PDB file of C-alpha atoms in Angstrom:
ATOM      1  CA  MET A 218      -0.082-171.154 -77.478  1.00  0.00           C
ATOM      2  CA  GLY A 219      -0.161-167.394 -77.115  1.00  0.00           C
ATOM      3  CA  GLN A 220       0.583-164.598 -79.534  1.00  0.00           C
ATOM      4  CA  ALA A 221       3.565-162.940 -81.159  1.00  0.00           C
ATOM      5  CA  TYR A 222       2.911-159.525 -82.704  1.00  0.00           C
ATOM      6  CA  LEU A 223       4.571-157.755 -85.620  1.00  0.00           C
ATOM      7  CA  TRP A 224       4.622-153.952 -85.735  1.00  0.00           C
ATOM      8  CA  ARG A 225       5.444-152.195 -89.017  1.00  0.00           C
ATOM      9  CA  ASP A 226       6.909-148.710 -89.460  1.00  0.00           C
ATOM     10  CA  GLY A 227       7.433-148.347 -93.207  1.00  0.00           C
ATOM     11  CA  ASP A 228      10.181-150.825 -94.071  1.00  0.00           C
ATOM     12  CA  GLU A 229      11.131-151.464 -90.438  1.00  0.00           C
ATOM     13  CA  LEU A 230       9.525-154.160 -88.300  1.00  0.00           C
ATOM     14  CA  THR A 231       9.441-154.902 -84.578  1.00  0.00           C
ATOM     15  CA  LEU A 232       8.528-158.308 -83.171  1.00  0.00           C
ATOM     16  CA  ILE A 233       6.820-158.370 -79.779  1.00  0.00           C
ATOM     17  CA  ASP A 234       7.299-161.800 -78.196  1.00  0.00           C
ATOM     18  CA  ALA A 235       8.534-164.797 -80.138  1.00  0.00           C
ATOM     19  CA  GLY A 236       6.561-167.894 -79.205  1.00  0.00           C
ATOM     20  CA  ALA A 237       7.856-171.195 -77.910  1.00  0.00           C
ATOM     21  CA  ILE A 238      10.871-173.229 -79.004  1.00  0.00           C
ATOM     22  CA  GLY A 239      10.527-173.925 -82.721  1.00  0.00           C
ATOM     23  CA  ALA A 240       8.517-170.779 -83.441  1.00  0.00           C
ATOM     24  CA  GLY A 241      11.419-168.819 -84.943  1.00  0.00           C
ATOM     25  CA  ALA A 242      11.139-170.453 -88.364  1.00  0.00           C
ATOM     26  CA  LEU A 243       7.343-170.145 -88.312  1.00  0.00           C
ATOM     27  CA  ILE A 244       7.579-166.416 -87.569  1.00  0.00           C
ATOM     28  CA  ALA A 245      10.135-165.997 -90.370  1.00  0.00           C
ATOM     29  CA  GLU A 246       7.755-167.794 -92.734  1.00  0.00           C
ATOM     30  CA  ALA A 247       4.902-165.511 -91.674  1.00  0.00           C
ATOM     31  CA  VAL A 248       7.032-162.394 -92.220  1.00  0.00           C
ATOM     32  CA  THR A 249       8.048-163.646 -95.671  1.00  0.00           C
ATOM     33  CA  GLY A 250       4.406-164.364 -96.452  1.00  0.00           C
ATOM     34  CA  LEU A 251       3.694-160.672 -95.956  1.00  0.00           C
ATOM     35  CA  GLY A 252       6.190-159.848 -98.713  1.00  0.00           C
ATOM     36  CA  LEU A 253       8.809-158.772 -96.166  1.00  0.00           C
ATOM     37  CA  HIS A 254      12.091-160.257 -94.965  1.00  0.00           C
ATOM     38  CA  PRO A 255      13.142-161.401 -91.483  1.00  0.00           C
ATOM     39  CA  ARG A 256      16.057-158.955 -91.683  1.00  0.00           C
ATOM     40  CA  ASP A 257      13.530-156.130 -91.829  1.00  0.00           C
ATOM     41  CA  VAL A 258      12.902-156.867 -88.128  1.00  0.00           C
ATOM     42  CA  ARG A 259      15.049-154.407 -86.174  1.00  0.00           C
ATOM     43  CA  ARG A 260      14.301-155.622 -82.646  1.00  0.00           C
ATOM     44  CA  ILE A 261      12.596-158.438 -80.751  1.00  0.00           C
ATOM     45  CA  VAL A 262      10.948-157.151 -77.571  1.00  0.00           C
ATOM     46  CA  LEU A 263       9.988-159.737 -74.962  1.00  0.00           C
ATOM     47  CA  THR A 264       7.269-158.975 -72.446  1.00  0.00           C
ATOM     48  CA  HIS A 265       8.711-161.622 -70.080  1.00  0.00           C
ATOM     49  CA  PHE A 266      10.924-164.708 -69.987  1.00  0.00           C
ATOM     50  CA  HIS A 267       8.357-167.547 -70.010  1.00  0.00           C
ATOM     51  CA  GLU A 268       9.014-170.177 -72.641  1.00  0.00           C
ATOM     52  CA  ASP A 269       5.834-169.562 -74.626  1.00  0.00           C
ATOM     53  CA  HIS A 270       7.004-165.976 -75.232  1.00  0.00           C
ATOM     54  CA  ALA A 271      10.803-166.189 -75.255  1.00  0.00           C
ATOM     55  CA  GLY A 272      11.436-169.750 -76.486  1.00  0.00           C
ATOM     56  CA  GLY A 273      11.635-168.765 -80.157  1.00  0.00           C
ATOM     57  CA  ALA A 274      13.529-165.503 -79.633  1.00  0.00           C
ATOM     58  CA  GLY A 275      17.031-166.892 -80.174  1.00  0.00           C
ATOM     59  CA  GLU A 276      15.953-168.776 -83.297  1.00  0.00           C
ATOM     60  CA  PHE A 277      14.371-165.728 -84.874  1.00  0.00           C
ATOM     61  CA  ALA A 278      17.245-163.491 -83.780  1.00  0.00           C
ATOM     62  CA  ALA A 279      19.644-165.787 -85.639  1.00  0.00           C
ATOM     63  CA  LEU A 280      17.488-165.587 -88.768  1.00  0.00           C
ATOM     64  CA  SER A 281      16.947-161.830 -88.628  1.00  0.00           C
ATOM     65  CA  GLY A 282      20.060-160.473 -86.941  1.00  0.00           C
ATOM     66  CA  ALA A 283      17.829-158.478 -84.585  1.00  0.00           C
ATOM     67  CA  PRO A 284      18.762-157.953 -80.935  1.00  0.00           C
ATOM     68  CA  VAL A 285      16.479-159.263 -78.211  1.00  0.00           C
ATOM     69  CA  LEU A 286      15.210-156.733 -75.660  1.00  0.00           C
ATOM     70  CA  ALA A 287      13.993-157.669 -72.179  1.00  0.00           C
ATOM     71  CA  HIS A 288      13.650-156.096 -68.757  1.00  0.00           C
ATOM     72  CA  ARG A 289      16.805-156.431 -66.658  1.00  0.00           C
ATOM     73  CA  LEU A 290      15.084-158.711 -64.110  1.00  0.00           C
ATOM     74  CA  ASP A 291      14.019-161.202 -66.784  1.00  0.00           C
ATOM     75  CA  ALA A 292      17.038-160.851 -69.085  1.00  0.00           C
ATOM     76  CA  PRO A 293      19.209-163.414 -67.196  1.00  0.00           C
ATOM     77  CA  PHE A 294      16.639-166.125 -67.929  1.00  0.00           C
ATOM     78  CA  VAL A 295      16.386-165.092 -71.596  1.00  0.00           C
ATOM     79  CA  ARG A 296      20.123-165.142 -72.271  1.00  0.00           C
ATOM     80  CA  SER A 297      20.824-168.463 -70.507  1.00  0.00           C
ATOM     81  CA  ASP A 298      19.289-171.841 -69.672  1.00  0.00           C
ATOM     82  CA  THR A 299      18.955-170.819 -66.039  1.00  0.00           C
ATOM     83  CA  PRO A 300      15.342-171.485 -65.028  1.00  0.00           C
ATOM     84  CA  GLY A 301      13.431-168.509 -63.716  1.00  0.00           C
ATOM     85  CA  PRO A 302      11.272-168.588 -60.595  1.00  0.00           C
ATOM     86  CA  PRO A 303       8.116-170.662 -61.121  1.00  0.00           C
ATOM     87  CA  PRO A 304       4.599-169.288 -60.697  1.00  0.00           C
ATOM     88  CA  LEU A 305       2.814-169.605 -57.378  1.00  0.00           C
ATOM     89  CA  PHE A 306      -0.291-171.428 -58.565  1.00  0.00           C
ATOM     90  CA  GLU A 307      -3.753-170.954 -57.194  1.00  0.00           C
ATOM     91  CA  ASP A 308      -5.324-174.388 -56.675  1.00  0.00           C
ATOM     92  CA  TRP A 309      -7.709-173.877 -59.597  1.00  0.00           C
ATOM     93  CA  GLU A 310      -4.798-172.974 -61.898  1.00  0.00           C
ATOM     94  CA  ARG A 311      -2.958-176.288 -61.555  1.00  0.00           C
ATOM     95  CA  PRO A 312      -5.142-178.375 -63.911  1.00  0.00           C
ATOM     96  CA  LEU A 313      -5.270-175.440 -66.346  1.00  0.00           C
ATOM     97  CA  HIS A 314      -1.477-175.220 -66.360  1.00  0.00           C
ATOM     98  CA  ALA A 315      -1.165-178.988 -66.859  1.00  0.00           C
ATOM     99  CA  GLU A 316      -3.341-178.734 -69.977  1.00  0.00           C
ATOM    100  CA  ALA A 317      -1.441-175.716 -71.290  1.00  0.00           C
ATOM    101  CA  ALA A 318       1.896-177.489 -70.813  1.00  0.00           C
ATOM    102  CA  LYS A 319       0.758-180.189 -73.249  1.00  0.00           C
ATOM    103  CA  LEU A 320       0.814-177.576 -76.022  1.00  0.00           C
ATOM    104  CA  LEU A 321       4.473-176.688 -75.443  1.00  0.00           C
ATOM    105  CA  PRO A 322       7.481-178.498 -76.962  1.00  0.00           C
ATOM    106  CA  PRO A 323       8.827-181.440 -74.926  1.00  0.00           C
ATOM    107  CA  SER A 324      11.283-180.736 -72.134  1.00  0.00           C
ATOM    108  CA  SER A 325      14.017-182.337 -74.251  1.00  0.00           C
ATOM    109  CA  ALA A 326      13.717-179.558 -76.867  1.00  0.00           C
ATOM    110  CA  ARG A 327      16.739-177.249 -76.813  1.00  0.00           C
ATOM    111  CA  ARG A 328      16.311-173.508 -76.909  1.00  0.00           C
ATOM    112  CA  VAL A 329      18.593-171.415 -79.124  1.00  0.00           C
ATOM    113  CA  LEU A 330      20.056-168.739 -76.866  1.00  0.00           C
ATOM    114  CA  PRO A 331      20.065-165.182 -78.240  1.00  0.00           C
ATOM    115  CA  ALA A 332      23.479-163.814 -79.173  1.00  0.00           C
ATOM    116  CA  GLU A 333      22.517-160.395 -77.793  1.00  0.00           C
ATOM    117  CA  VAL A 334      20.044-159.465 -75.060  1.00  0.00           C
ATOM    118  CA  VAL A 335      19.643-155.743 -74.414  1.00  0.00           C
ATOM    119  CA  GLU A 336      18.228-154.789 -71.033  1.00  0.00           C
ATOM    120  CA  VAL A 337      15.493-152.148 -71.041  1.00  0.00           C
ATOM    121  CA  PRO A 338      14.378-150.218 -67.951  1.00  0.00           C
ATOM    122  CA  ASP A 339      10.904-149.087 -66.970  1.00  0.00           C
ATOM    123  CA  GLY A 340       9.991-145.871 -68.751  1.00  0.00           C
ATOM    124  CA  GLU A 341      12.403-146.226 -71.659  1.00  0.00           C
ATOM    125  CA  VAL A 342      10.958-145.163 -74.995  1.00  0.00           C
ATOM    126  CA  LEU A 343      11.845-147.531 -77.823  1.00  0.00           C
ATOM    127  CA  ASP A 344      12.249-146.337 -81.387  1.00  0.00           C
ATOM    128  CA  PHE A 345       9.178-147.782 -83.038  1.00  0.00           C
ATOM    129  CA  GLY A 346       5.500-146.967 -83.278  1.00  0.00           C
ATOM    130  CA  GLY A 347       6.146-143.266 -82.784  1.00  0.00           C
ATOM    131  CA  GLY A 348       7.752-144.019 -79.432  1.00  0.00           C
ATOM    132  CA  ALA A 349       6.913-147.199 -77.551  1.00  0.00           C
ATOM    133  CA  ARG A 350       7.147-146.705 -73.797  1.00  0.00           C
ATOM    134  CA  VAL A 351       8.260-149.633 -71.651  1.00  0.00           C
ATOM    135  CA  VAL A 352       5.746-149.973 -68.824  1.00  0.00           C
ATOM    136  CA  GLY A 353       6.906-152.058 -65.875  1.00  0.00           C
ATOM    137  CA  ALA A 354       4.189-154.618 -65.116  1.00  0.00           C
ATOM    138  CA  PRO A 355       5.677-156.992 -62.519  1.00  0.00           C
ATOM    139  CA  GLY A 356       3.794-159.831 -60.917  1.00  0.00           C
ATOM    140  CA  HIS A 357       3.466-162.384 -63.682  1.00  0.00           C
ATOM    141  CA  THR A 358       7.264-162.349 -63.535  1.00  0.00           C
ATOM    142  CA  ASP A 359       9.472-159.837 -61.760  1.00  0.00           C
ATOM    143  CA  GLY A 360      10.529-158.320 -65.078  1.00  0.00           C
ATOM    144  CA  SER A 361       7.236-158.390 -66.963  1.00  0.00           C
ATOM    145  CA  ILE A 362       6.607-155.322 -69.109  1.00  0.00           C
ATOM    146  CA  GLY A 363       3.903-153.809 -71.245  1.00  0.00           C
ATOM    147  CA  LEU A 364       4.502-151.604 -74.291  1.00  0.00           C
ATOM    148  CA  HIS A 365       2.407-148.463 -74.756  1.00  0.00           C
ATOM    149  CA  LEU A 366       2.327-146.652 -78.115  1.00  0.00           C
ATOM    150  CA  PRO A 367       0.440-143.424 -77.291  1.00  0.00           C
ATOM    151  CA  GLU A 368       0.642-142.048 -80.849  1.00  0.00           C
ATOM    152  CA  HIS A 369      -1.394-145.010 -82.066  1.00  0.00           C
ATOM    153  CA  GLY A 370      -3.379-145.792 -78.916  1.00  0.00           C
ATOM    154  CA  VAL A 371      -1.993-149.329 -78.790  1.00  0.00           C
ATOM    155  CA  LEU A 372      -1.010-151.340 -75.712  1.00  0.00           C
ATOM    156  CA  PHE A 373       0.769-154.686 -75.581  1.00  0.00           C
ATOM    157  CA  THR A 374       0.117-156.172 -72.131  1.00  0.00           C
ATOM    158  CA  GLY A 375       2.109-159.391 -72.156  1.00  0.00           C
ATOM    159  CA  ASP A 376       0.536-161.847 -69.716  1.00  0.00           C
ATOM    160  CA  ALA A 377      -0.544-159.306 -67.103  1.00  0.00           C
ATOM    161  CA  VAL A 378      -3.917-159.229 -68.893  1.00  0.00           C
ATOM    162  CA  ALA A 379      -5.682-161.800 -71.064  1.00  0.00           C
ATOM    163  CA  SER A 380      -8.957-162.410 -72.836  1.00  0.00           C
ATOM    164  CA  VAL A 381     -10.814-165.701 -72.893  1.00  0.00           C
ATOM    165  CA  PRO A 382     -13.228-167.306 -75.347  1.00  0.00           C
ATOM    166  CA  PRO A 383     -15.954-167.524 -76.316  1.00  0.00           C
ATOM    167  CA  ASP A 384     -16.921-163.931 -75.547  1.00  0.00           C
ATOM    168  CA  GLY A 385     -13.486-162.332 -75.205  1.00  0.00           C
ATOM    169  CA  ARG A 386     -13.925-161.606 -71.494  1.00  0.00           C
ATOM    170  CA  VAL A 387     -10.930-159.576 -70.277  1.00  0.00           C
ATOM    171  CA  LEU A 388      -9.291-160.519 -66.990  1.00  0.00           C
ATOM    172  CA  MET A 389      -5.984-160.609 -65.186  1.00  0.00           C
ATOM    173  CA  GLY A 390      -3.548-163.185 -66.529  1.00  0.00           C
ATOM    174  CA  VAL A 391      -2.917-166.487 -64.749  1.00  0.00           C
ATOM    175  CA  PHE A 392       0.164-168.396 -63.500  1.00  0.00           C
ATOM    176  CA  ASN A 393       1.653-165.436 -61.660  1.00  0.00           C
ATOM    177  CA  LEU A 394       4.698-165.169 -59.442  1.00  0.00           C
ATOM    178  CA  ASP A 395       3.001-162.581 -57.224  1.00  0.00           C
ATOM    179  CA  ARG A 396      -0.755-162.184 -57.527  1.00  0.00           C
ATOM    180  CA  GLU A 397      -1.015-158.870 -55.680  1.00  0.00           C
ATOM    181  CA  ARG A 398       1.669-157.239 -57.809  1.00  0.00           C
ATOM    182  CA  THR A 399      -0.080-158.538 -60.925  1.00  0.00           C
ATOM    183  CA  VAL A 400      -3.317-156.896 -59.764  1.00  0.00           C
ATOM    184  CA  GLU A 401      -1.465-153.592 -59.380  1.00  0.00           C
ATOM    185  CA  SER A 402       0.086-154.001 -62.835  1.00  0.00           C
ATOM    186  CA  PHE A 403      -3.361-154.683 -64.282  1.00  0.00           C
ATOM    187  CA  ARG A 404      -4.559-151.422 -62.697  1.00  0.00           C
ATOM    188  CA  LYS A 405      -1.538-149.567 -64.084  1.00  0.00           C
ATOM    189  CA  LEU A 406      -2.055-150.831 -67.625  1.00  0.00           C
ATOM    190  CA  ALA A 407      -5.799-150.203 -67.501  1.00  0.00           C
ATOM    191  CA  ALA A 408      -5.170-146.588 -66.507  1.00  0.00           C
ATOM    192  CA  LEU A 409      -3.339-145.854 -69.775  1.00  0.00           C
ATOM    193  CA  ASP A 410      -5.130-144.145 -72.656  1.00  0.00           C
ATOM    194  CA  THR A 411      -5.574-147.026 -75.081  1.00  0.00           C
ATOM    195  CA  GLU A 412      -7.779-147.800 -78.065  1.00  0.00           C
ATOM    196  CA  VAL A 413      -6.367-151.245 -78.921  1.00  0.00           C
ATOM    197  CA  ALA A 414      -5.066-153.760 -76.362  1.00  0.00           C
ATOM    198  CA  CYS A 415      -3.074-156.791 -77.490  1.00  0.00           C
ATOM    199  CA  PHE A 416      -2.705-159.643 -75.000  1.00  0.00           C
ATOM    200  CA  GLY A 417      -0.243-162.481 -74.679  1.00  0.00           C
ATOM    201  CA  HIS A 418      -3.188-164.871 -74.684  1.00  0.00           C
ATOM    202  CA  GLY A 419      -6.598-164.293 -76.213  1.00  0.00           C
ATOM    203  CA  ASP A 420      -7.986-162.015 -78.902  1.00  0.00           C
ATOM    204  CA  PRO A 421      -7.114-158.298 -78.810  1.00  0.00           C
ATOM    205  CA  VAL A 422      -9.610-155.607 -77.898  1.00  0.00           C
ATOM    206  CA  ARG A 423      -9.739-153.552 -81.081  1.00  0.00           C
ATOM    207  CA  ARG A 424     -11.844-150.599 -79.963  1.00  0.00           C
ATOM    208  CA  GLY A 425     -12.273-148.687 -76.704  1.00  0.00           C
ATOM    209  CA  ALA A 426      -9.694-150.784 -74.884  1.00  0.00           C
ATOM    210  CA  SER A 427      -9.218-148.362 -71.982  1.00  0.00           C
ATOM    211  CA  ALA A 428     -12.880-148.626 -71.022  1.00  0.00           C
ATOM    212  CA  VAL A 429     -12.846-152.410 -71.376  1.00  0.00           C
ATOM    213  CA  LEU A 430      -9.735-152.848 -69.217  1.00  0.00           C
ATOM    214  CA  ARG A 431     -10.937-150.408 -66.560  1.00  0.00           C
ATOM    215  CA  ALA A 432     -14.303-152.135 -66.373  1.00  0.00           C
ATOM    216  CA  ALA A 433     -12.529-155.479 -65.918  1.00  0.00           C
ATOM    217  CA  VAL A 434     -10.365-154.052 -63.121  1.00  0.00           C
ATOM    218  CA  GLU A 435     -13.387-152.572 -61.353  1.00  0.00           C
ATOM    219  CA  ARG A 436     -15.372-155.788 -61.764  1.00  0.00           C
ATOM    220  CA  ASP A 437     -12.673-158.080 -60.402  1.00  0.00           C
ATOM    221  CA  HIS A 438     -10.392-155.910 -58.261  1.00  0.00           C
ATOM    222  CA  GLY A 439     -12.024-152.547 -57.520  1.00  0.00           C
ATOM    223  CA  ALA A 440     -11.787-149.295 -59.457  1.00  0.00           C
ATOM    224  CA  ALA A 441      -8.683-148.494 -61.548  1.00  0.00           C
ATOM    225  CA  SER A 442      -6.572-145.483 -60.621  1.00  0.00           C
ATOM    226  CA  ALA A 443      -6.274-142.367 -62.794  1.00  0.00           C
ATOM    227  CA  SER A 444      -3.916-142.379 -65.770  1.00  0.00           C
ATOM    228  CA  PRO A 445      -0.245-141.800 -64.813  1.00  0.00           C
ATOM    229  CA  GLU A 446       0.435-140.044 -68.133  1.00  0.00           C
TER     230      GLU A 446
END
């Protein structure tokens, strides 16, 4: 049910998104399987507050000691059990969401709340990957973000963008709070200079990601704007 990503800088690790409730131990096991230790993870960056991305953050934070980072508009829903605003579903999304919900833990499952949630603003550069810029990408949620690592040509899009099997078709993400703002965020992310794009759902684009994302924007929403950087 979606992806969590691990970035490595020498002996220091960064986790981007943390899966659903119960995923913390699985992520720790995966880190250990790489010959590393959960305490090598220095930060957990969440692209947004939805349970399939933030549900395991508190669990893994407790195992690793790493702080959780989130945009200020989504942070209140990460640090507490307060429910965030629900998506405004298109009619065709409702059966898709009902099927996706079956893959999540039951509603009775309790989320471990993070001990520390650090709020990050748009444009902040985080200390990993040669400088990871926080790119505001609202629409899926008000505080959705992407992470752009220009030194490596890597972009983490969260759920603003997705790819779908069997052919890896790239398109705007679903289950959005504000569809028009999500379209604009898709344009913004597509305009960045990117070789590899990693999505919250679906396989990454591993080569020529800028061209792939811009073609998807033009196909579905009209031409992308020029790069803001």
